[in-house]
CSV table of C-alpha atoms and ligand atoms in Angstrom, one decimal:
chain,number,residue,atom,x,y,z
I,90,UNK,CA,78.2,121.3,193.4
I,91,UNK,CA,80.6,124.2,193.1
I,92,UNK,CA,81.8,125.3,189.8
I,93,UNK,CA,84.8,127.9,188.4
I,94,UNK,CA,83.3,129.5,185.5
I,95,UNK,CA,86.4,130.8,183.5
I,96,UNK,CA,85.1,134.0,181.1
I,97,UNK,CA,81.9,133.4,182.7
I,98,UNK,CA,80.7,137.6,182.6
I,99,UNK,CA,81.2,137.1,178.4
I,100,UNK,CA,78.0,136.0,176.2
I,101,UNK,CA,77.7,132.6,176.5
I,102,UNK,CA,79.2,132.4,180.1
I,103,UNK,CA,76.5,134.6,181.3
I,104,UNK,CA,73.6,132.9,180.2
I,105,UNK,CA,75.7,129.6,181.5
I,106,UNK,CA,76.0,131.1,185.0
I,107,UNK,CA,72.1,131.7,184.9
I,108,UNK,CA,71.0,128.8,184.1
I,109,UNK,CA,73.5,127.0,186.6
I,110,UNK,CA,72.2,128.9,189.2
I,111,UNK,CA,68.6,128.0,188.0
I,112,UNK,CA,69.6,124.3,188.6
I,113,UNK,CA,70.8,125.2,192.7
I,114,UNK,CA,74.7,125.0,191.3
I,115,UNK,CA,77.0,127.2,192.9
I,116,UNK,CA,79.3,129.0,190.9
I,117,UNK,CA,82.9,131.5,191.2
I,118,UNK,CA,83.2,133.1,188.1
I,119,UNK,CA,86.6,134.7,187.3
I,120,UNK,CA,86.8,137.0,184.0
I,121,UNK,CA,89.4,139.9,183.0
I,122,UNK,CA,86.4,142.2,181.6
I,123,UNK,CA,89.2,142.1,178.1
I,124,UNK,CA,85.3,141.8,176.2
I,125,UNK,CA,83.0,141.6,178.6
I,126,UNK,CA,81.7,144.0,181.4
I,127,UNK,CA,80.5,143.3,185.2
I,128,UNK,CA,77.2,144.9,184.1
I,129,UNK,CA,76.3,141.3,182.8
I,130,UNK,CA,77.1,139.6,186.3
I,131,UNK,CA,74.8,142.3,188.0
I,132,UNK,CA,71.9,141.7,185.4
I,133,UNK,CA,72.5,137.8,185.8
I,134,UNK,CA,72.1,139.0,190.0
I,135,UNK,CA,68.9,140.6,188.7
I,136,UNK,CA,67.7,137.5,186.9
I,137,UNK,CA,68.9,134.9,189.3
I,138,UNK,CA,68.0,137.0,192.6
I,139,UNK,CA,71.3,135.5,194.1
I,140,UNK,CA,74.8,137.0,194.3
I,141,UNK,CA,77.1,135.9,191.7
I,142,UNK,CA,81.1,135.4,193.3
I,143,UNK,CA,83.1,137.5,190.8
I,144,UNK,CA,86.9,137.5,191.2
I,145,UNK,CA,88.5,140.1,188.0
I,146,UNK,CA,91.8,138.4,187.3
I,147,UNK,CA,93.4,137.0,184.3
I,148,UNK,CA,93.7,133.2,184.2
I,149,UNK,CA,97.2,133.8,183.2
I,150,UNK,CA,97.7,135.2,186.4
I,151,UNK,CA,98.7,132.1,188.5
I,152,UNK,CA,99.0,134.0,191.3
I,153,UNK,CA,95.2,134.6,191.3
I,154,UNK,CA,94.7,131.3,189.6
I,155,UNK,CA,96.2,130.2,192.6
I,156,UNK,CA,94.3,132.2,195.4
I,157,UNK,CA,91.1,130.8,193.6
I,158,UNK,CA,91.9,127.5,193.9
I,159,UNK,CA,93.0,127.8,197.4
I,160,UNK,CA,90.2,129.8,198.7
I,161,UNK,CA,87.4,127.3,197.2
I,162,UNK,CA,86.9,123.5,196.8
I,163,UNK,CA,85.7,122.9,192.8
I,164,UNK,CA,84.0,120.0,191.4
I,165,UNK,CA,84.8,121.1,188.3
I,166,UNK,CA,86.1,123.9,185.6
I,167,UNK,CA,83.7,125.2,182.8
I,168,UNK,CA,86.3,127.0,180.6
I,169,UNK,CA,85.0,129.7,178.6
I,170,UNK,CA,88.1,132.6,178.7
I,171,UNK,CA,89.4,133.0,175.6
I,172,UNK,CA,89.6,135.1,172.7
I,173,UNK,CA,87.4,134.6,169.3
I,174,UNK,CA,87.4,137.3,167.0
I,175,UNK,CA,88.4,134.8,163.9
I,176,UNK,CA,89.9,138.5,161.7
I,177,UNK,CA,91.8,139.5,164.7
I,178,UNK,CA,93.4,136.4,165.3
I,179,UNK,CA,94.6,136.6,161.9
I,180,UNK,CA,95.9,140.0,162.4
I,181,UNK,CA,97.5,139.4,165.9
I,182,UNK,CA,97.9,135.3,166.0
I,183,UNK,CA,100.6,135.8,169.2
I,184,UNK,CA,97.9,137.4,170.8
I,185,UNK,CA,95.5,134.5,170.7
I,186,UNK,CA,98.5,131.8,171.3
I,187,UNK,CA,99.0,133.9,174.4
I,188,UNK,CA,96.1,134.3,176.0
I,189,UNK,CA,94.1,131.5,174.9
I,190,UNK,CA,97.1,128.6,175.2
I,191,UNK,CA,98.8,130.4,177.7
I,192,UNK,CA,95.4,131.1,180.0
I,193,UNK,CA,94.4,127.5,179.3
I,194,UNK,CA,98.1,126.1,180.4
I,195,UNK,CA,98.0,128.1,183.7
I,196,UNK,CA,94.6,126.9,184.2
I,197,UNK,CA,94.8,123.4,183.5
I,198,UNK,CA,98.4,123.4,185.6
I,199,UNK,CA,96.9,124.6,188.6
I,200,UNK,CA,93.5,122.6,188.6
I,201,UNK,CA,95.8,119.3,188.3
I,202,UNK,CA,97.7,121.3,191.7
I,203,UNK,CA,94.4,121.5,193.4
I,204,UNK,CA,93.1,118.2,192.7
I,205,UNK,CA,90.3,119.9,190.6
I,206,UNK,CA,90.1,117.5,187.7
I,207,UNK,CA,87.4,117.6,185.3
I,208,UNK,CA,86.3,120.3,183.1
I,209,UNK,CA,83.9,121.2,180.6
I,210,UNK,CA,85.6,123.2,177.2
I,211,UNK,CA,84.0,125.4,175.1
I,212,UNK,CA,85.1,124.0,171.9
I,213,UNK,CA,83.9,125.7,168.0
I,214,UNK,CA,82.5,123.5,164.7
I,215,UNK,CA,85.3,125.3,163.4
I,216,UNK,CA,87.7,122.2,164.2
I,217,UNK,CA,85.9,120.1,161.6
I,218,UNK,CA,87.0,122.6,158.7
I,219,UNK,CA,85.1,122.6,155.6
I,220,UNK,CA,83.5,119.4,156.8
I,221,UNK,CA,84.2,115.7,155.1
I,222,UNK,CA,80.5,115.0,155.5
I,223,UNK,CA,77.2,116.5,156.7
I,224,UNK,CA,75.1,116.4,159.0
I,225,UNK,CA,79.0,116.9,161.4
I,226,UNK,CA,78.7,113.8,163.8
I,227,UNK,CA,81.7,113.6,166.7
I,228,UNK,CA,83.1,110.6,164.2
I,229,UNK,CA,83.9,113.8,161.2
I,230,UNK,CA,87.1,114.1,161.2
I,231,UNK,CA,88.8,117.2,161.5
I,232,UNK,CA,89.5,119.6,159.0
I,233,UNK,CA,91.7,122.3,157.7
I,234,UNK,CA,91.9,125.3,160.2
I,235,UNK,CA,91.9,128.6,158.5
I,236,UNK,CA,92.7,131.0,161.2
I,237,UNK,CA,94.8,131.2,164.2
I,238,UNK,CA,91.5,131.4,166.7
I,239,UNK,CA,90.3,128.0,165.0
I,240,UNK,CA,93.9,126.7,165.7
I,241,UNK,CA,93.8,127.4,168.9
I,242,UNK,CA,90.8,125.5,169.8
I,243,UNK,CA,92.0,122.5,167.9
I,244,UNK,CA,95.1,122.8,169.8
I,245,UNK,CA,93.7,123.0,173.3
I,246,UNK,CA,91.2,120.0,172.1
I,247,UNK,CA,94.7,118.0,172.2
I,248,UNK,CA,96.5,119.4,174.9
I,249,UNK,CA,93.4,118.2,176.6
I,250,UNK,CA,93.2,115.1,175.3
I,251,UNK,CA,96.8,114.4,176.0
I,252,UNK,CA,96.4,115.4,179.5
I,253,UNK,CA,93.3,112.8,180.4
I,254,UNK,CA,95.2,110.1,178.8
I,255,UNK,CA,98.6,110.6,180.7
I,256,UNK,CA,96.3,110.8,184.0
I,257,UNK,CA,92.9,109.0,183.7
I,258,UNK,CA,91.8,111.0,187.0
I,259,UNK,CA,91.1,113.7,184.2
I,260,UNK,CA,87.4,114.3,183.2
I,261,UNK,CA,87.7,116.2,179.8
I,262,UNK,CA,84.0,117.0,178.0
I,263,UNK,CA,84.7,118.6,175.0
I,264,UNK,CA,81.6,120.6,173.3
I,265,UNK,CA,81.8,122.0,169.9
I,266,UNK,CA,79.8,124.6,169.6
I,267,UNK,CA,77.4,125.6,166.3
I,268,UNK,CA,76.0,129.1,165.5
I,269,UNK,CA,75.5,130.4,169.1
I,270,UNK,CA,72.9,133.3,168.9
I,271,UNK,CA,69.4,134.0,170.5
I,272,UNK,CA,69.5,136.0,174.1
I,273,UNK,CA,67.9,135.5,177.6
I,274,UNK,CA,64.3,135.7,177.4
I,275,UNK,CA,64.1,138.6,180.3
I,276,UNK,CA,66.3,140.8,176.8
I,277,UNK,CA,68.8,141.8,180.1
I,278,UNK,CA,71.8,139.9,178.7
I,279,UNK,CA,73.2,139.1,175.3
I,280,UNK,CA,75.8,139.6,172.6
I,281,UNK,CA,77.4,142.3,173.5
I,282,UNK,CA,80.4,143.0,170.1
I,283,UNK,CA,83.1,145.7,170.2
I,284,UNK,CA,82.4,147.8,167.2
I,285,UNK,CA,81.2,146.6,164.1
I,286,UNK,CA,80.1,143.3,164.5
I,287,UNK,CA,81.4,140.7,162.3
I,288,UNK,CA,78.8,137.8,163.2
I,289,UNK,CA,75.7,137.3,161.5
I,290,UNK,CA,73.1,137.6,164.0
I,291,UNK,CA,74.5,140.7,166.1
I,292,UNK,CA,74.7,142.6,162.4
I,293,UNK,CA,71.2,141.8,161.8
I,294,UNK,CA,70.3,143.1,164.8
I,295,UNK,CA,72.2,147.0,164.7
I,296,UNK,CA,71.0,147.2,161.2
I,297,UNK,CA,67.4,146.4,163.0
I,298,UNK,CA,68.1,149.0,165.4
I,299,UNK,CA,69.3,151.1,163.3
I,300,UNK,CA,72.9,152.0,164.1
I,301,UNK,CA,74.0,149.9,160.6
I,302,UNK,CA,72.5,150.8,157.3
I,303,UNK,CA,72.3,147.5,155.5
I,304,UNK,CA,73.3,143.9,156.0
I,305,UNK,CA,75.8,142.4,153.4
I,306,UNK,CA,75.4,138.9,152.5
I,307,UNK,CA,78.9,137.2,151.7
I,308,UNK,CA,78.4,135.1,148.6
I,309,UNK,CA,75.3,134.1,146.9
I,310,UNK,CA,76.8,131.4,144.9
I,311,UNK,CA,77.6,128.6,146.8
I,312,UNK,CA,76.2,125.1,146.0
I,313,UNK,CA,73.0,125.6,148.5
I,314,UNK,CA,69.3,126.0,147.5
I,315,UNK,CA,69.4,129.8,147.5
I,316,UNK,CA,73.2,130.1,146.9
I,317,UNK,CA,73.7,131.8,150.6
I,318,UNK,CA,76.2,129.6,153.4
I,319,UNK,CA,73.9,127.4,155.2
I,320,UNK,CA,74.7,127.2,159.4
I,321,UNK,CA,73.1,125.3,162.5
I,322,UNK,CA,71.8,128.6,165.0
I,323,UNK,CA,71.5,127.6,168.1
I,324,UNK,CA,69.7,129.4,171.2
I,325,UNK,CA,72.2,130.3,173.9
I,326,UNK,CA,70.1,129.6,176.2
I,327,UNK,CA,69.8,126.0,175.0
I,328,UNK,CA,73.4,126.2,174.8
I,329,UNK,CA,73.7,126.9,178.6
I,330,UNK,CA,71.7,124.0,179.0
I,331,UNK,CA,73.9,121.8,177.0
I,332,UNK,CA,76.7,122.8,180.2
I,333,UNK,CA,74.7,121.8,182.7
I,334,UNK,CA,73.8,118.6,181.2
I,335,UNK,CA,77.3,117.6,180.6
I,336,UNK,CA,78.2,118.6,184.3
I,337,UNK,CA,75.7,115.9,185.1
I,338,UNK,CA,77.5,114.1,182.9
I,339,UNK,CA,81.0,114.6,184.4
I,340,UNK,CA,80.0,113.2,187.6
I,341,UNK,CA,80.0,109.7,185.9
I,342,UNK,CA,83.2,109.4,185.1
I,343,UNK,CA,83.4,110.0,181.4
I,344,UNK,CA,87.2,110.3,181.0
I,345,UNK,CA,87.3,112.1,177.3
I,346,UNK,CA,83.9,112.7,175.6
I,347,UNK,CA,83.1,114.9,172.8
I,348,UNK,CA,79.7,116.3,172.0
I,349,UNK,CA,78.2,118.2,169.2
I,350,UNK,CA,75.9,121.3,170.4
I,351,UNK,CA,73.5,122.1,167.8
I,352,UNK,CA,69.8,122.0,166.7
I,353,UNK,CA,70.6,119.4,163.8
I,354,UNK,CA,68.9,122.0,161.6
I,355,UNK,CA,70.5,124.4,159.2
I,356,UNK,CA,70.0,127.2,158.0
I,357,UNK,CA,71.2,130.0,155.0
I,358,UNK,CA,71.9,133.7,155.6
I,359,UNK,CA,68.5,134.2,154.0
I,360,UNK,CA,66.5,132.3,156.0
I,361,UNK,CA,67.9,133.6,158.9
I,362,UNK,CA,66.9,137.5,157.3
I,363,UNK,CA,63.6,136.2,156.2
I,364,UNK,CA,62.6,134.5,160.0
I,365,UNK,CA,64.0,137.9,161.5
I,366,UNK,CA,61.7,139.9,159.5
I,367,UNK,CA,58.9,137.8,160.0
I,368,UNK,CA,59.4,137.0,164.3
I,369,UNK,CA,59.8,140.7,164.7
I,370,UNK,CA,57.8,142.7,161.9
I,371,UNK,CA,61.9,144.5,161.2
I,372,UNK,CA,63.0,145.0,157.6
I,373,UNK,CA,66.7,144.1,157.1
I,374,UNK,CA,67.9,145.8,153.8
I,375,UNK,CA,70.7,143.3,152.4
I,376,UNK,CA,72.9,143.3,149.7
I,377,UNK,CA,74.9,140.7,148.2
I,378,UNK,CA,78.6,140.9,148.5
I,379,UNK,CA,81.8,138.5,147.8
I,380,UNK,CA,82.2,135.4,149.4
I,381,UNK,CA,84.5,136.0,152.7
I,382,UNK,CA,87.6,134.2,152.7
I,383,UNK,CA,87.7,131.2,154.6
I,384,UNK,CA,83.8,130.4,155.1
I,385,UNK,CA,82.3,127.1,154.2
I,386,UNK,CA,79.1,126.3,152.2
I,387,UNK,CA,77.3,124.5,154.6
I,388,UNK,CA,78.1,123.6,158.4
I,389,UNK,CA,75.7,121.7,160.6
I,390,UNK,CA,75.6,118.7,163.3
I,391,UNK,CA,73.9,115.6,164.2
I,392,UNK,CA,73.3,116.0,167.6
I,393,UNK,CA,72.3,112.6,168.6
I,394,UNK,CA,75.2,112.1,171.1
I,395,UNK,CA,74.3,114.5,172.8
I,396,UNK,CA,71.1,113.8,173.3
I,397,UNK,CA,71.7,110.0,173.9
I,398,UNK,CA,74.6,110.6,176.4
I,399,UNK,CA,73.7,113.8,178.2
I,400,UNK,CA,69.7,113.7,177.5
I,401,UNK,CA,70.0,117.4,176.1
I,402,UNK,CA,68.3,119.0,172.9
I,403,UNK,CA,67.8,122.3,171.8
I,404,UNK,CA,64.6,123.3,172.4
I,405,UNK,CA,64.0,126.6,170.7
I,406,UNK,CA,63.6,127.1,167.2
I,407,UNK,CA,65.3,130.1,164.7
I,408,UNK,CA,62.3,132.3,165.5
I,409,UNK,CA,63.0,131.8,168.9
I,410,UNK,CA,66.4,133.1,168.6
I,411,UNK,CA,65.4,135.9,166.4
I,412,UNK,CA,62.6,137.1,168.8
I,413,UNK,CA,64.8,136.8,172.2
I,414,UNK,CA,68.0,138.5,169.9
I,415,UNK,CA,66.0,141.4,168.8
I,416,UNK,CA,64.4,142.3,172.7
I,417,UNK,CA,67.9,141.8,173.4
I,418,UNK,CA,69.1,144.3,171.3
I,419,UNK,CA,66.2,146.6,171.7
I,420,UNK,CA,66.1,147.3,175.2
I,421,UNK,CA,70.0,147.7,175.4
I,422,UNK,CA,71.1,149.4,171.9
I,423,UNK,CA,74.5,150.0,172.9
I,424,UNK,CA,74.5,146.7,175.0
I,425,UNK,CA,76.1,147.3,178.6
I,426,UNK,CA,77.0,150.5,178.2
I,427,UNK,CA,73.6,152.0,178.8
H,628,LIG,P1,82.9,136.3,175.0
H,628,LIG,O1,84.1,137.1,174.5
H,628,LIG,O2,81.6,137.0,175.2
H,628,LIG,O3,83.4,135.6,176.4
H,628,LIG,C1,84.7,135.2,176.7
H,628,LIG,C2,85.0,135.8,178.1
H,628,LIG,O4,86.4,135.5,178.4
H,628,LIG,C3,84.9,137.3,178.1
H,628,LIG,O5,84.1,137.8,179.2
H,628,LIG,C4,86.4,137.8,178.3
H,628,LIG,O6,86.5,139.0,179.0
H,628,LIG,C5,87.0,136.6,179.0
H,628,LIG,N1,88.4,136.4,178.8
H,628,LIG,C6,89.1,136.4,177.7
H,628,LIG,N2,90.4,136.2,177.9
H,628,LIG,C7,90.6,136.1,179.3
H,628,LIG,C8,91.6,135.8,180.2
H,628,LIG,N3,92.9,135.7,179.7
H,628,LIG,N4,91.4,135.8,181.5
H,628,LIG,C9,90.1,135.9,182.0
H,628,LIG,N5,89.1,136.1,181.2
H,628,LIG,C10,89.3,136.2,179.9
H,628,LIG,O7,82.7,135.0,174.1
H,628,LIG,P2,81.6,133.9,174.0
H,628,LIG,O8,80.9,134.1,172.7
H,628,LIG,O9,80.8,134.0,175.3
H,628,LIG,O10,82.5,132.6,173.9
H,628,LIG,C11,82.8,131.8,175.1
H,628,LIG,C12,83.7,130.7,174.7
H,628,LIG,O11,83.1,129.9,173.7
H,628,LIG,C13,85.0,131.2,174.0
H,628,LIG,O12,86.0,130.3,174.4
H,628,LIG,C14,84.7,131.1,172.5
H,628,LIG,O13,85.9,130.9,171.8
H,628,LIG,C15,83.9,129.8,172.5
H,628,LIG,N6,83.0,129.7,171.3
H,628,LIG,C16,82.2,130.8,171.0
H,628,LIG,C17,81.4,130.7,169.9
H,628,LIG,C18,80.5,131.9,169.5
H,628,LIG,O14,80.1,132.0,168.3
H,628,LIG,N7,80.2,132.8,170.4
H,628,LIG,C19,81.4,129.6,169.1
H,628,LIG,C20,82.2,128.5,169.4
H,628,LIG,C21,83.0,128.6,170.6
H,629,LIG,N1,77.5,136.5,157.2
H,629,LIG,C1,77.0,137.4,156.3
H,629,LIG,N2,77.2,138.8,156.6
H,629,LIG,C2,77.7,139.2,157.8
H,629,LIG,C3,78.2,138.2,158.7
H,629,LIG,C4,78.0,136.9,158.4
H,629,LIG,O1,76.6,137.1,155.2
H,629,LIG,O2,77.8,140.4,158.0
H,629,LIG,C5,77.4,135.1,156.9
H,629,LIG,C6,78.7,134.3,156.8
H,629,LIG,O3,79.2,134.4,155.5
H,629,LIG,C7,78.3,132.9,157.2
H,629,LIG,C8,77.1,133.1,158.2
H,629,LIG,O4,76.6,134.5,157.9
H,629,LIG,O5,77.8,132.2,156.1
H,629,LIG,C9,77.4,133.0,159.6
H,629,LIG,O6,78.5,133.8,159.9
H,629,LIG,P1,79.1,134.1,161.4
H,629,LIG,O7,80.3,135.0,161.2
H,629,LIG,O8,77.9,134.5,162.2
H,629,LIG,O9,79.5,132.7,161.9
H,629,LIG,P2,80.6,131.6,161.4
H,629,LIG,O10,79.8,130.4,160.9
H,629,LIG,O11,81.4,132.2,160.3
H,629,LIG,O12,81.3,131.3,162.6
């Protein structure tokens, strides 16, 4: 099999490529660096001990979307480019239409040129809003979208879905992610945030390091046992998995399927602090601060599709992730740039 990885050099498309490779899967990954660097691709190299295709271009590019196409036969897309800083797309909402909508439209419009039809889309829990009902199942329907980001997976979720119905030749797997965190075991590729992180587990970790003097917990009074947001964390690497099982997947004809990609398991903001601490003997001073607009009290999956359909479930546990986070963070304390 021969796959295009869009956005593969970011966080989750690295460890994707890795494990793809793992499983004898050929890959081209194409990535415009805008928040990534090729130092991942070199450390996947490293992992892998094979050479990773790289072509640096811009999906909204169709010249080079074009040249791709042309120059190699794909059995299918896994589409990671994209944007997802949630405060930023607030801030600069053309930006994300652009490059997320745009990038997507040139893609999908030149796979359906090259006869390349089915692709895998990294999709968010963020579609199912404050959610109608927990544990999320694929059946929850969607909810209110706060931010421009979350709009714009929503919105590529239909475009999508419109596409495979007009032309049932279309294979669409749609996976919504959970709370991706966790890092390859080998702590050579991981998060790697601009600045001052604004996700939970990549804080934790420069506050661990050192570089940030205290975690603040937004809200300690929502309706959950200790008052903190409860989430479903899920290992990356289990994540990348997830990919490769749906690619098996693809290969059967699916036409539009949608799966869940979590542990089933939630947890709050102090749990997470409390199994840090106690996986990797850290302290993480906290303090509680106001709830921040637009998150939800509690957010997590069934992922029983998922494992009935495509035979995947996570494997690794929240000390898992916090172990594998912190080597991550350790060995590399300002990420690529070292
Ligand atoms: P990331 O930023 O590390 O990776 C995205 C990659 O896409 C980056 O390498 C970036 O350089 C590249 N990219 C962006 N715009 C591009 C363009 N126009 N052309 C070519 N490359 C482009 O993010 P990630 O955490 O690995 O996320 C991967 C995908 O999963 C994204 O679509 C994201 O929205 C989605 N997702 C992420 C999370 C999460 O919490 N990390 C949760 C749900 C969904
Ligand atoms: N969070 C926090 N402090 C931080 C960052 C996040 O308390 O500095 C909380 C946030 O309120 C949410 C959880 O951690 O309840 C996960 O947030 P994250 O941004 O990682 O993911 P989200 O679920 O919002 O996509």
């Amino acid at each position: 099999m021969n796959i295009l990885v869009t956005g593969g050099a970011g966080y989750i498309g690295s460890h994707t490529v890795v494990e793809l490779m793992k499983a004898g899967i050929d890959v081209v990954v194409v990535d415009n660096l805008v928040n990534s660097s090729k130092e991942s691709l070199k450390r996947v190299e490293a992992i892998t001990g094979k050479a990773v295709p790289f072509v640096e271009a811009d999906i909204r590019d169709r010249a080079a979307m074009k040249k791709i196409f042309a120059e190699n036969k794909f059995d299918a897309v896994i589409h990671f480019a994209g944007l997802k800083a949630v405060g930023e797309s607030v801030q600069k909402p053309l930006m994300y239409y652009e490059n997320n909508i745009s990038g997507s439209l040139v893609l999908f419009e030149e796979m359906a040129a090259a006869g390349c039809k089915n692709i895998i889309f990294s999709s968010s829990a963020t579609v199912y809003g404050d959610p109608a009902f927990v544990p999320i199942t694929e059946e929850c329907p969607k909810g209110k979208i706060t931010n421009p980001y979350g709009r714009t997976k929503d919105m590529l979720e239909q475009i999508l879905t419109d596409i495979q119905t007009a032309d049932p030749d279309w294979n669409v797997i749609l996976l919504r992610y959970f709370n991706p965190i966790g890092a390859h075991e080998s702590g050579t590729i991981g998060e790697n945030p601009n600045g001052i992180p604004n996700n939970l587990m990549p804080y934790i970790t420069q506050v661990a390091v050192g570089k940030l003097k205290e975690l603040g917990v937004f809200g300690n009074d929502y309706d959950t046992p200790d008052g903190t947001c409860i989430r479903d964390y899920i290992h990356v690497v289990d994540l990348a998995d997830g990919h490769v099982k749906a690619l098996n997947r693809i290969q059967q004809n699916p036409g539009l399927a949608i799966y869940n990609l979590g542990t089933g398991t939630g947890s709050s903001v102090l749990d997470v602090i409390h199994a840090f601490e106690e996986a990797n003997g850290v302290k993480i001073p906290f303090s509680f601060k106001p709830r921040r607009a637009g998150d939800v009290a509690v957010n997590y999956c069934d992922a029983a599709k998922a494992k009935k359909e495509l035979g995947w479930e996570a494997k690794f546990n929240l000390t898992d992730m916090c172990r594998d986070s912190w080597r991550w963070q350790k060995n590399n304390p300002n990420g690529y740039e070292d």
